[in-house]
Short mmCIF file of C-alpha atoms in Angstrom, two decimals:
data_model
loop_
_atom_site.label_atom_id
_atom_site.label_comp_id
_atom_site.label_asym_id
_atom_site.label_seq_id
_atom_site.Cartn_x
_atom_site.Cartn_y
_atom_site.Cartn_z
CA MET P 1 134.13 234.47 225.25
CA LYS P 2 133.69 237.80 227.10
CA ALA P 3 137.56 238.05 227.28
CA GLY P 4 137.70 238.44 223.51
CA PHE P 5 138.57 235.01 222.05
CA PRO P 6 136.89 234.45 218.67
CA ALA P 7 135.81 230.83 219.64
CA ALA P 8 136.43 228.35 222.51
CA LEU P 9 135.68 224.72 222.81
CA GLY P 10 136.42 222.10 225.39
CA THR P 11 135.77 218.44 226.17
CA ARG P 12 135.66 216.60 229.45
CA THR P 13 136.18 212.86 229.25
CA SER P 14 135.23 210.54 232.15
CA PRO P 15 137.48 207.69 233.22
CA THR P 16 135.17 205.32 231.41
CA GLY P 17 135.61 207.24 228.02
CA GLU P 18 132.43 209.24 227.97
CA HIS P 19 132.91 212.67 226.18
CA GLU P 20 131.10 215.83 227.18
CA SER P 21 131.91 218.62 224.73
CA ARG P 22 130.97 222.34 224.55
CA ALA P 23 131.76 225.10 221.98
CA ALA P 24 130.99 228.82 221.81
CA GLY P 25 131.87 231.72 219.50
CA THR P 26 132.68 231.88 215.78
CA ALA P 27 134.65 229.23 213.98
CA ASP P 28 135.27 231.38 210.89
CA LEU P 29 135.15 235.18 211.18
CA SER P 30 134.83 235.53 207.42
CA THR P 31 131.66 233.53 207.17
CA ALA P 32 130.29 233.85 210.70
CA ARG P 33 130.09 230.10 210.87
CA PRO P 34 129.50 229.25 214.57
CA ALA P 35 131.94 227.04 216.44
CA GLY P 36 131.02 223.40 216.85
CA PRO P 37 132.10 221.02 219.61
CA ASP P 38 135.24 218.92 219.26
CA GLN P 39 136.61 220.28 216.10
CA LEU P 40 140.17 220.27 214.80
CA VAL P 41 142.69 222.72 216.18
CA ARG P 42 146.48 223.17 216.25
CA MET P 43 147.48 221.76 219.72
CA GLY P 44 150.77 223.59 219.90
CA SER P 45 153.10 222.45 222.68
CA ALA P 46 150.76 219.54 223.70
CA THR P 47 152.86 217.89 220.91
CA LYS P 48 155.68 217.67 223.48
CA MET P 49 153.76 214.92 225.20
CA PHE P 50 153.82 212.88 222.00
CA THR P 51 157.54 213.51 221.22
CA ALA P 52 158.43 212.62 224.85
CA THR P 53 156.41 209.44 224.67
CA VAL P 54 158.19 208.34 221.59
CA VAL P 55 161.54 209.03 223.18
CA MET P 56 160.53 207.15 226.28
CA GLN P 57 159.47 204.15 224.29
CA LEU P 58 162.89 204.15 222.70
CA VAL P 59 164.42 204.27 226.16
CA ASP P 60 162.21 201.29 227.04
CA GLU P 61 163.54 199.40 223.95
CA GLY P 62 167.18 200.22 224.83
CA SER P 63 167.71 202.33 221.82
CA VAL P 64 168.10 205.57 223.78
CA ASP P 65 169.93 206.13 227.05
CA LEU P 66 167.86 208.61 229.14
CA ASP P 67 171.04 209.92 230.95
CA GLY P 68 173.27 209.53 227.95
CA THR P 69 174.73 212.50 226.23
CA ILE P 70 173.68 213.61 222.70
CA ASP P 71 177.07 213.28 221.11
CA ALA P 72 176.59 209.54 220.71
CA PRO P 73 173.34 209.51 218.73
CA LEU P 74 173.97 212.86 217.14
CA PRO P 75 177.66 213.22 216.50
CA GLN P 76 177.27 215.12 213.19
CA LEU P 77 174.86 217.56 214.77
CA VAL P 78 177.22 218.28 217.62
CA SER P 79 180.17 218.76 215.16
CA GLN P 80 178.10 221.19 213.13
CA HIS P 81 177.19 223.47 215.93
CA ARG P 82 179.96 224.34 218.38
CA ASP P 83 177.57 225.96 220.74
CA LEU P 84 175.57 222.66 221.09
CA SER P 85 177.14 221.14 224.10
CA PRO P 86 177.97 217.43 223.72
CA SER P 87 177.37 216.94 227.47
CA ILE P 88 173.51 217.73 227.13
CA THR P 89 171.69 214.61 228.14
CA VAL P 90 168.39 213.26 226.71
CA ARG P 91 166.74 213.76 230.06
CA GLN P 92 167.91 217.48 230.16
CA LEU P 93 166.35 217.97 226.65
CA LEU P 94 162.96 216.48 227.87
CA GLN P 95 162.95 218.45 231.06
CA HIS P 96 164.09 221.79 229.62
CA THR P 97 167.22 221.88 231.71
CA SER P 98 169.69 221.73 228.68
CA GLY P 99 170.29 225.46 228.66
CA LEU P 100 169.60 225.75 224.98
CA PRO P 101 168.07 229.10 223.91
CA ASP P 102 164.60 229.10 222.49
CA TYR P 103 164.47 229.51 218.66
CA VAL P 104 160.82 230.76 218.81
CA GLN P 105 162.08 234.02 220.40
CA SER P 106 164.07 234.64 217.20
CA LEU P 107 161.01 233.97 215.02
CA LEU P 108 158.79 236.51 216.80
CA GLY P 109 158.34 239.64 214.83
CA ASP P 110 158.87 237.81 211.52
CA ASP P 111 155.33 236.65 210.56
CA ALA P 112 156.57 235.06 207.32
CA ALA P 113 158.68 232.57 209.25
CA PHE P 114 155.50 230.89 210.32
CA PHE P 115 154.29 230.48 206.80
CA ARG P 116 157.39 229.05 205.14
CA ARG P 117 158.88 225.57 205.16
CA THR P 118 162.05 225.53 207.50
CA PRO P 119 164.03 222.47 208.16
CA PRO P 120 164.64 221.73 211.86
CA GLN P 121 168.38 222.06 211.38
CA ASP P 122 167.85 225.64 210.30
CA LEU P 123 165.68 226.34 213.33
CA LEU P 124 168.47 224.90 215.56
CA ALA P 125 171.08 227.13 213.89
CA LEU P 126 168.70 230.09 214.38
CA ALA P 127 168.42 229.16 218.13
CA LEU P 128 172.20 229.00 218.54
CA THR P 129 172.61 232.60 217.28
CA SER P 130 171.46 233.52 220.78
CA PRO P 131 173.51 233.08 223.91
CA VAL P 132 173.20 229.76 225.71
CA ALA P 133 170.96 230.20 228.68
CA SER P 134 172.92 228.11 231.14
CA ALA P 135 175.26 225.18 231.40
CA PRO P 136 173.47 221.80 230.92
CA GLY P 137 171.62 220.80 234.04
CA ALA P 138 172.14 224.10 235.78
CA GLN P 139 168.65 225.36 235.74
CA TRP P 140 165.11 224.90 234.29
CA ALA P 141 164.21 227.19 231.33
CA TYR P 142 161.50 226.46 228.82
CA SER P 143 162.91 226.09 225.27
CA ASN P 144 161.19 224.70 222.19
CA THR P 145 164.65 224.01 220.74
CA ASN P 146 165.00 221.07 223.12
CA TYR P 147 162.10 219.29 221.25
CA LEU P 148 163.73 220.00 217.95
CA VAL P 149 166.82 218.07 218.99
CA LEU P 150 164.67 215.32 220.45
CA GLY P 151 162.93 215.05 217.03
CA MET P 152 166.35 214.74 215.35
CA LEU P 153 167.24 212.11 217.94
CA VAL P 154 164.16 210.00 217.13
CA GLU P 155 164.93 210.18 213.36
CA ALA P 156 168.62 209.34 213.90
CA VAL P 157 167.78 206.28 216.06
CA THR P 158 164.82 204.93 214.10
CA GLY P 159 165.75 205.89 210.68
CA ASN P 160 162.15 207.24 210.16
CA SER P 161 160.64 210.57 210.23
CA LEU P 162 159.33 211.93 213.54
CA GLU P 163 155.88 212.18 211.98
CA ARG P 164 155.90 208.51 211.02
CA GLU P 165 157.07 207.32 214.49
CA VAL P 166 154.35 209.36 216.24
CA THR P 167 151.82 207.94 213.94
CA ARG P 168 152.75 204.28 214.19
CA ARG P 169 153.60 204.28 217.89
CA ILE P 170 150.76 206.50 219.29
CA ILE P 171 148.02 207.66 216.79
CA ARG P 172 147.37 204.28 215.15
CA PRO P 173 147.53 202.06 218.36
CA LEU P 174 145.11 204.40 220.10
CA GLU P 175 142.84 204.58 216.90
CA LEU P 176 142.82 208.34 216.90
CA LYS P 177 140.89 209.07 213.70
CA GLN P 178 141.25 212.85 213.66
CA THR P 179 144.74 213.31 215.15
CA PHE P 180 147.75 213.82 212.80
CA MET P 181 151.23 215.29 212.79
CA PRO P 182 151.43 217.17 209.49
CA GLY P 183 154.74 217.33 207.67
CA GLY P 184 156.59 220.50 206.47
CA GLY P 185 154.55 222.19 203.85
CA GLU P 186 151.31 220.53 204.83
CA ARG P 187 149.48 223.71 205.84
CA VAL P 188 145.72 222.94 205.30
CA ILE P 189 143.73 221.52 208.18
CA PRO P 190 140.89 219.12 207.15
CA GLN P 191 137.32 220.12 207.96
CA PRO P 192 135.76 220.54 210.36
CA HIS P 193 138.19 222.84 212.17
CA LEU P 194 138.19 226.09 213.91
CA ARG P 195 140.19 228.87 212.23
CA GLY P 196 142.96 230.48 214.28
CA TYR P 197 143.56 234.22 214.53
CA HIS P 198 146.57 236.28 215.49
CA ILE P 199 147.44 239.98 215.41
CA ASP P 200 147.59 241.66 212.20
CA ALA P 201 151.08 243.14 211.28
CA GLY P 202 149.54 246.62 211.15
CA HIS P 203 147.75 246.05 214.49
CA GLU P 204 144.47 246.69 212.70
CA GLY P 205 142.44 243.61 213.88
CA LEU P 206 142.75 239.85 213.70
CA LYS P 207 144.44 238.02 210.85
CA ASP P 208 143.68 234.46 209.87
CA TRP P 209 146.70 232.26 210.91
CA THR P 210 145.06 228.83 210.34
CA GLU P 211 147.28 227.76 207.36
CA THR P 212 150.74 228.19 208.93
CA ASP P 213 153.57 225.82 207.89
CA PRO P 214 153.95 223.15 210.66
CA SER P 215 157.67 222.98 210.20
CA SER P 216 157.91 226.12 212.33
CA SER P 217 156.98 224.07 215.36
CA TRP P 218 157.75 220.40 214.48
CA GLY P 219 158.53 218.22 217.43
CA SER P 220 157.74 220.99 219.78
CA GLY P 221 154.25 221.87 218.53
CA GLN P 222 152.90 220.27 215.38
CA ILE P 223 150.04 218.06 216.35
CA VAL P 224 146.61 218.63 214.98
CA SER P 225 143.74 217.05 216.98
CA THR P 226 140.32 217.40 218.73
CA PRO P 227 139.95 217.97 222.44
CA ALA P 228 138.26 214.59 222.71
CA GLU P 229 141.09 212.72 220.96
CA LEU P 230 143.78 214.65 222.99
CA ASN P 231 142.01 213.43 226.13
CA ILE P 232 142.11 209.86 224.95
CA PHE P 233 145.87 210.21 224.49
CA MET P 234 146.49 211.67 227.82
CA GLN P 235 144.34 209.01 229.57
CA ALA P 236 146.37 206.33 227.86
CA LEU P 237 149.69 207.88 228.78
CA ILE P 238 148.94 208.38 232.38
CA ALA P 239 147.36 204.82 232.62
CA GLY P 240 150.74 203.39 231.54
CA GLU P 241 149.40 202.04 228.19
CA LEU P 242 152.14 203.78 226.11
CA THR P 243 155.32 203.22 228.14
CA SER P 244 156.70 200.95 230.84
CA THR P 245 155.85 201.74 234.51
CA ALA P 246 159.54 202.76 235.04
CA ALA P 247 159.41 205.18 232.10
CA LEU P 248 156.23 206.81 233.28
CA GLU P 249 157.80 207.27 236.76
CA GLN P 250 160.63 209.13 235.11
CA MET P 251 158.19 211.23 233.12
CA THR P 252 156.38 212.19 236.17
CA THR P 253 159.46 213.14 238.24
CA THR P 254 159.40 216.87 238.30
CA VAL P 255 161.41 220.02 238.85
CA PRO P 256 160.15 223.46 239.71
CA ALA P 257 158.83 225.37 236.69
CA ASP P 258 157.29 228.82 235.66
CA GLU P 259 154.24 229.43 237.89
CA THR P 260 153.10 232.55 236.06
CA PHE P 261 149.83 231.01 234.84
CA TRP P 262 149.38 228.20 237.39
CA ALA P 263 150.65 228.33 240.87
CA GLY P 264 152.65 225.17 241.90
CA THR P 265 153.35 224.07 238.32
CA ARG P 266 156.16 221.62 238.03
CA TYR P 267 157.78 219.94 234.91
CA GLY P 268 158.59 216.32 234.33
CA LEU P 269 159.74 214.79 231.00
CA GLY P 270 157.33 216.28 228.55
CA LEU P 271 154.66 216.41 231.14
CA GLN P 272 153.44 219.33 233.35
CA PHE P 273 152.10 218.83 236.92
CA TYR P 274 149.19 221.02 237.98
CA PRO P 275 147.83 221.19 241.53
CA LEU P 276 144.06 221.52 241.43
CA SER P 277 142.07 224.07 243.50
CA SER P 278 139.82 221.33 244.84
CA GLY P 279 142.71 219.23 245.99
CA GLY P 280 144.67 216.56 244.06
CA ALA P 281 146.54 217.21 240.91
CA ALA P 282 146.62 216.58 237.22
CA TRP P 283 149.07 215.98 234.40
CA GLY P 284 149.21 217.44 230.86
CA HIS P 285 150.94 220.01 228.67
CA GLY P 286 149.37 223.20 227.38
CA GLY P 287 150.19 224.67 224.06
CA ASP P 288 150.38 228.15 222.53
CA PHE P 289 150.76 228.86 218.80
CA PRO P 290 149.78 231.94 216.87
CA GLY P 291 146.06 231.46 216.39
CA TYR P 292 145.47 228.82 219.07
CA GLN P 293 145.86 228.27 222.82
CA THR P 294 145.14 224.88 224.43
CA ARG P 295 145.22 223.88 228.06
CA ASN P 296 144.67 220.32 229.04
CA ALA P 297 145.27 217.72 231.72
CA VAL P 298 144.24 214.34 233.17
CA ARG P 299 143.63 213.53 236.81
CA ASP P 300 144.93 210.37 238.44
CA ASP P 301 141.47 208.91 238.31
CA GLY P 302 141.46 209.24 234.60
CA THR P 303 139.17 212.27 234.17
CA ALA P 304 140.59 214.39 231.28
CA VAL P 305 139.84 217.89 230.10
CA THR P 306 141.08 219.90 227.07
CA ILE P 307 140.07 223.47 226.41
CA SER P 308 141.16 225.39 223.24
CA VAL P 309 140.63 228.96 222.13
CA THR P 310 141.35 230.39 218.73
CA ALA P 311 143.71 233.28 219.53
CA LEU P 312 146.42 234.17 221.96
CA PRO P 313 145.77 237.14 224.24
CA PRO P 314 148.35 239.43 222.53
CA ALA P 315 146.21 239.24 219.39
CA PHE P 316 143.46 241.47 221.01
CA ILE P 317 145.08 242.88 224.18
CA ASP P 318 147.76 245.55 224.33
CA PRO P 319 151.02 243.56 224.47
CA THR P 320 152.52 246.15 226.79
CA ASP P 321 149.62 245.60 229.28
CA VAL P 322 151.23 242.57 231.09
CA PRO P 323 148.74 242.28 233.89
CA ALA P 324 145.79 242.11 231.36
CA LEU P 325 147.64 239.52 229.31
CA ILE P 326 148.39 237.34 232.27
CA ALA P 327 144.80 237.63 233.50
CA THR P 328 143.46 236.59 230.13
CA TYR P 329 145.74 233.61 229.88
CA GLN P 330 144.69 232.64 233.40
CA GLN P 331 141.01 232.56 232.39
CA VAL P 332 141.76 229.52 230.24
CA THR P 333 143.71 227.77 232.98
CA ALA P 334 140.99 228.62 235.52
CA ALA P 335 138.47 227.10 233.25
CA LEU P 336 140.58 223.98 233.02
CA ASP P 337 140.99 223.80 236.79
CA ALA P 338 137.27 224.28 237.35
CA ALA P 339 136.41 221.51 234.81
CA LEU P 340 138.83 219.07 236.41
CA SER P 341 137.75 220.05 240.00
CA SER P 342 134.04 219.64 239.48
#
């Protein structure tokens, strides 16, 4: 809280399912309502674990070829976008080695883009106005665009919306009562929730960004949940309850990734590997979205932790002060490491 986040909350869940939750700060700056433990927040890119799990279930079912190229399941998409290489594989999308540019970079600076309904096809077209980062498979580069294409893949293969497949394959079987994947235009989060804050366009304080349109993140960052329920999902995933053993082995086969916020981080298929300061390691996938930042992971023994704060550091720290920004981001990852290491 001393760093400047309006509110913070976290839950540590034991291997036997006992939750220990904490909260601090203000849930709603307009009313001064205090933050309560285990309330709803936008989980951002933690959604990638859900999308990846659905894709790997389809691999288990034989409906998707992990090392097959996207031109077979998505021929129309490839023909519509000449910069979308038909040689990109499903694995490369899951692991961020496809070379596709990140559409989010094109949204930054356009606040209204986060509040209007935008079809994923339009976001893909926006991404492809930027140069391709590399040839497929040439290097790792984080891109939310990969999970747009994976969402389209799920819909093409199943004939259902991505939201429906995530709900019926993950949320309902795990009996997650507060977790949901909102559709485009579904901007309101049910109570109780923490309101999320981002920088005001005039740089004159914090602006309430809670009711953004989820279509701006879709398969890359759309899940709304609580820390306790995200822990339940991560525990089930790493325990092998949601995919076959072979699929989970593929998901936890990693390549080197960006270590700016956590030294030794590696990336699997929708999962990040985090070495712990106390020894051992954990698996998860953090998420950043205007108004919310979440860091989360589960150890091999089943201990899971999720920590969320209700702003991103650029909302209250000079964006040009890169060392201060990184240090503030690292406070959240350090808290996660400490909670998993104790």
